[in-house]
Short mmCIF file of C-alpha atoms in Angstrom, two decimals:
data_model
loop_
_atom_site.label_atom_id
_atom_site.label_comp_id
_atom_site.label_asym_id
_atom_site.label_seq_id
_atom_site.Cartn_x
_atom_site.Cartn_y
_atom_site.Cartn_z
CA GLY G 1 -11.03 19.54 13.06
CA GLY G 2 -9.62 18.29 9.79
CA THR G 3 -10.95 15.50 7.60
CA ALA G 4 -10.08 11.83 7.87
CA LEU G 5 -8.97 11.94 4.24
CA ASP G 6 -6.48 14.75 4.88
CA ALA G 7 -5.23 12.94 7.99
CA VAL G 8 -4.41 9.65 6.30
CA GLU G 9 -2.71 11.39 3.40
CA ALA G 10 -0.58 13.50 5.76
CA ALA G 11 0.37 10.50 7.90
CA VAL G 12 1.45 8.43 4.90
CA VAL G 13 3.44 11.33 3.42
CA VAL G 14 5.47 11.48 6.64
CA MET G 15 6.26 7.77 6.32
CA GLU G 16 7.03 8.03 2.60
CA ASP G 17 9.59 10.73 3.42
CA ALA G 18 11.22 8.70 6.23
CA ALA G 19 13.99 6.36 5.13
CA VAL G 20 13.09 3.65 7.64
CA PHE G 21 9.89 2.57 5.88
CA ASN G 22 9.29 0.63 2.67
CA ALA G 23 7.53 3.48 0.88
CA GLY G 24 8.89 6.50 -0.97
CA HIS G 25 12.41 7.23 0.29
CA GLY G 26 13.64 3.87 1.59
CA ALA G 27 11.43 1.76 -0.68
CA ALA G 28 12.39 -1.82 -1.45
CA PHE G 29 14.40 -2.66 -4.56
CA ASN G 30 12.93 -4.93 -7.21
CA ALA G 31 14.89 -7.78 -8.79
CA ALA G 32 16.48 -5.43 -11.34
CA GLY G 33 17.69 -3.05 -8.65
CA GLY G 34 15.04 -0.43 -9.35
CA HIS G 35 12.00 0.93 -7.58
CA GLU G 36 8.32 0.61 -8.53
CA LEU G 37 5.96 2.18 -6.02
CA ASP G 38 2.26 1.64 -5.33
CA ALA G 39 -0.23 3.69 -3.31
CA ALA G 40 -3.96 4.14 -2.78
CA ILE G 41 -6.35 6.31 -0.82
CA MET G 42 -10.10 5.94 -0.19
CA ASP G 43 -12.83 8.14 1.24
CA GLY G 44 -15.28 6.18 3.39
CA ARG G 45 -17.93 8.88 3.10
CA THR G 46 -18.26 8.78 -0.70
CA LEU G 47 -16.46 5.52 -1.56
CA GLU G 48 -14.30 7.52 -3.95
CA ALA G 49 -10.78 6.17 -4.35
CA GLY G 50 -7.57 6.81 -6.22
CA ALA G 51 -4.46 4.71 -6.76
CA VAL G 52 -1.15 4.54 -8.62
CA ALA G 53 0.92 1.43 -9.32
CA GLY G 54 4.42 0.78 -10.60
CA VAL G 55 5.46 4.43 -10.50
CA THR G 56 9.14 5.26 -10.71
CA THR G 57 9.60 9.02 -10.31
CA ILE G 58 6.91 10.24 -7.87
CA ARG G 59 8.28 11.39 -4.51
CA ASN G 60 4.98 10.91 -2.67
CA PRO G 61 2.78 8.36 -4.44
CA VAL G 62 -0.07 8.81 -1.93
CA ARG G 63 -0.39 12.47 -2.93
CA VAL G 64 -0.77 11.48 -6.56
CA ALA G 65 -3.26 8.76 -5.60
CA ARG G 66 -5.28 11.55 -3.97
CA GLY G 67 -4.98 13.53 -7.20
CA VAL G 68 -6.22 10.57 -9.22
CA MET G 69 -9.22 10.34 -6.91
CA ALA G 70 -9.90 14.05 -7.27
CA SER G 71 -9.82 13.83 -11.07
CA GLY G 72 -12.98 11.74 -10.99
CA ASP G 73 -12.20 10.18 -14.37
CA PHE G 74 -10.46 6.98 -13.24
CA VAL G 75 -9.41 5.13 -10.10
CA LEU G 76 -6.07 3.52 -10.94
CA LEU G 77 -3.15 4.70 -13.06
CA GLN G 78 0.01 2.66 -13.57
CA GLY G 79 3.58 3.02 -14.72
CA ASP G 80 4.54 5.68 -17.22
CA GLY G 81 0.98 6.97 -17.39
CA ALA G 82 0.88 7.63 -13.68
CA ASP G 83 4.32 9.27 -13.73
CA ALA G 84 3.20 11.50 -16.62
CA PHE G 85 -0.02 12.39 -14.79
CA ALA G 86 1.99 13.44 -11.73
CA LYS G 87 4.36 15.58 -13.77
CA ALA G 88 1.52 17.24 -15.68
CA LYS G 89 -0.29 18.06 -12.45
CA GLY G 90 2.80 19.54 -10.82
CA TYR G 91 3.52 16.88 -8.21
CA GLU G 92 7.14 16.55 -7.11
CA THR G 93 9.18 14.03 -9.06
CA VAL G 94 12.61 12.67 -8.20
CA PRO G 95 15.31 10.47 -9.76
CA GLN G 96 15.32 6.75 -8.92
CA SER G 97 18.39 7.27 -6.73
CA TYR G 98 16.24 9.21 -4.25
CA PHE G 99 14.34 6.09 -3.19
CA GLY G 100 17.31 3.83 -2.48
CA THR G 101 19.11 3.51 0.86
CA ASP G 102 22.13 1.47 1.95
CA GLN G 103 19.88 -0.56 4.23
CA ARG G 104 17.60 -1.51 1.35
CA ARG G 105 20.59 -2.41 -0.84
CA GLN G 106 21.79 -4.75 1.88
CA MET G 107 18.33 -6.32 2.09
CA LEU G 108 18.31 -6.85 -1.68
CA ALA G 109 21.69 -8.60 -1.50
CA GLU G 110 20.45 -10.79 1.36
CA MET G 111 17.26 -11.71 -0.50
CA LYS G 112 19.14 -12.55 -3.68
CA ALA G 113 21.52 -14.74 -1.70
CA LEU G 114 18.62 -16.59 -0.07
CA ALA G 115 16.85 -16.97 -3.41
CA ALA G 116 20.00 -18.41 -5.00
CA LYS G 117 20.02 -21.09 -2.29
CA GLY G 118 16.31 -21.76 -2.74
CA GLN G 119 15.68 -20.39 0.75
CA ALA G 120 13.73 -17.20 0.06
CA GLU G 121 11.05 -18.32 2.50
CA ARG G 122 13.59 -17.94 5.33
CA ALA G 123 13.70 -14.15 4.89
CA ASN G 124 12.33 -12.15 7.80
CA GLU G 125 9.56 -9.58 7.50
CA ALA G 126 11.99 -6.65 7.60
CA GLN G 127 13.86 -8.04 4.61
CA LYS G 128 10.72 -8.59 2.56
CA HIS G 129 8.03 -6.09 3.45
CA GLY G 130 7.36 -2.86 5.38
CA THR G 131 4.34 -1.31 3.65
CA VAL G 132 2.94 1.78 5.42
CA GLY G 133 -0.64 2.83 5.89
CA ALA G 134 -3.06 4.88 7.93
CA VAL G 135 -6.74 4.83 8.80
CA ALA G 136 -8.69 7.63 10.48
CA ARG G 137 -12.11 8.64 11.72
CA ASP G 138 -12.81 12.35 11.98
CA ARG G 139 -15.16 14.24 14.28
CA HIS G 140 -17.94 13.95 11.70
CA GLY G 141 -17.71 10.14 11.72
CA ASN G 142 -16.13 9.91 8.29
CA LEU G 143 -13.55 7.20 7.67
CA ALA G 144 -10.57 7.10 5.32
CA ALA G 145 -7.68 4.78 4.53
CA ALA G 146 -4.39 5.16 2.67
CA THR G 147 -1.56 2.75 1.88
CA SER G 148 1.86 3.15 0.24
CA THR G 149 4.59 0.63 -0.55
CA GLY G 150 7.64 -0.29 -2.55
CA GLY G 151 6.42 -3.87 -2.69
CA TYR G 152 8.62 -6.68 -1.42
CA THR G 153 12.40 -6.86 -1.78
CA ASN G 154 13.59 -8.60 -4.97
CA LYS G 155 10.08 -8.64 -6.44
CA PRO G 156 9.78 -9.28 -10.20
CA VAL G 157 9.80 -6.17 -12.36
CA GLY G 158 6.21 -5.14 -13.03
CA ARG G 159 4.72 -6.91 -10.01
CA ILE G 160 1.83 -5.05 -8.38
CA GLY G 161 0.59 -6.04 -4.94
CA ASP G 162 -2.54 -5.42 -2.92
CA SER G 163 -1.80 -1.87 -1.75
CA PRO G 164 -3.22 -0.03 -4.80
CA ILE G 165 -6.07 -2.50 -5.29
CA VAL G 166 -9.24 -1.08 -3.76
CA GLY G 167 -10.90 -3.78 -1.69
CA ALA G 168 -7.72 -5.83 -1.33
CA GLY G 169 -5.12 -3.78 0.53
CA THR G 170 -7.01 -0.52 0.96
CA TYR G 171 -10.67 0.10 1.73
CA ALA G 172 -12.89 2.55 3.62
CA ASN G 173 -16.64 2.67 4.08
CA ASN G 174 -18.39 4.80 6.69
CA ALA G 175 -20.93 2.03 7.19
CA THR G 176 -18.31 -0.50 8.30
CA CYS G 177 -14.59 0.18 8.67
CA ALA G 178 -11.37 1.55 7.21
CA ILE G 179 -8.51 -0.84 6.41
CA SER G 180 -4.89 -0.57 5.29
CA ALA G 181 -3.12 -3.91 4.93
CA THR G 182 0.44 -5.19 4.81
CA SER G 183 1.92 -8.65 4.22
CA LYS G 184 2.11 -10.89 1.14
CA GLY G 185 -0.22 -8.98 -1.14
CA GLU G 186 -1.01 -11.89 -3.43
CA PHE G 187 -3.00 -13.58 -0.66
CA PHE G 188 -4.86 -10.35 0.10
CA ILE G 189 -5.78 -9.88 -3.56
CA ARG G 190 -7.13 -13.43 -3.84
CA LYS G 191 -9.25 -12.96 -0.73
CA VAL G 192 -10.23 -9.36 -1.62
CA LEU G 193 -9.31 -9.08 2.03
CA ALA G 194 -10.21 -5.51 2.97
CA HIS G 195 -13.63 -5.68 1.37
CA GLU G 196 -14.24 -9.15 2.79
CA ILE G 197 -13.78 -7.79 6.31
CA SER G 198 -16.15 -4.92 5.54
CA ALA G 199 -18.67 -7.35 4.07
CA ARG G 200 -18.62 -9.55 7.17
CA ILE G 201 -19.41 -6.52 9.29
CA ALA G 202 -22.20 -5.38 6.94
CA TYR G 203 -23.82 -8.72 6.11
CA LEU G 204 -23.03 -10.99 9.04
CA GLY G 205 -23.12 -8.36 11.76
CA GLN G 206 -19.67 -9.36 12.97
CA SER G 207 -17.55 -7.00 15.03
CA LEU G 208 -14.43 -5.57 13.42
CA GLU G 209 -12.32 -7.69 15.78
CA ARG G 210 -14.16 -10.91 14.90
CA ALA G 211 -14.17 -10.27 11.15
CA THR G 212 -10.49 -9.37 11.09
CA ASN G 213 -9.46 -12.32 13.24
CA ASP G 214 -11.43 -14.80 11.14
CA ILE G 215 -9.85 -13.60 7.91
CA VAL G 216 -6.27 -12.94 9.00
CA MET G 217 -5.73 -15.61 11.65
CA VAL G 218 -7.98 -18.39 10.36
CA GLU G 219 -8.43 -18.16 6.59
CA LEU G 220 -5.14 -16.74 5.35
CA PRO G 221 -2.25 -19.17 4.77
CA GLU G 222 0.34 -19.29 7.54
#
């Protein structure tokens, strides 16, 4: 009986709190050995959205993304401004050490070793990625999507991927679909991937399966 928006937020919070995912606790390390987290949430009923990028002290970035959406004044906050917004609004903040795990430290060492040999492309998906997300449709037919990530292991400091970019890694529209994406975000940003799938459903009359397959399996680089 709850809303799709509440459902996706709750699901992503669970994954942010679990050390096995690349979001929140257990997030990937950047090249400097720190953490910069991104998250977004979108309401398919109203097309309202909120996102944070490059945050360093927020325990649950998706909660703050929801708070940004609720503010109604802006859609995306980044870095120190987003951290300050979270603190001012009473969201839980944590030290950087909270996000790191031994497994992620090992992955950072492995990625740096591969990069030093010019073999970064040989890294497996577990070493590089692991973004989490959720989509939902509630009993009223409303859609929602949410995404949260630590980015990819050994990413440059300041890099922001597709997860907090509405229309790239996160999108929801009651008229079409709800999407949360994971992979190499740069490709998804260039394609405006999530919105492109929605547009194919709206303008070409494609099914979700056809639109998704054409974009992900045909048009994206291997």
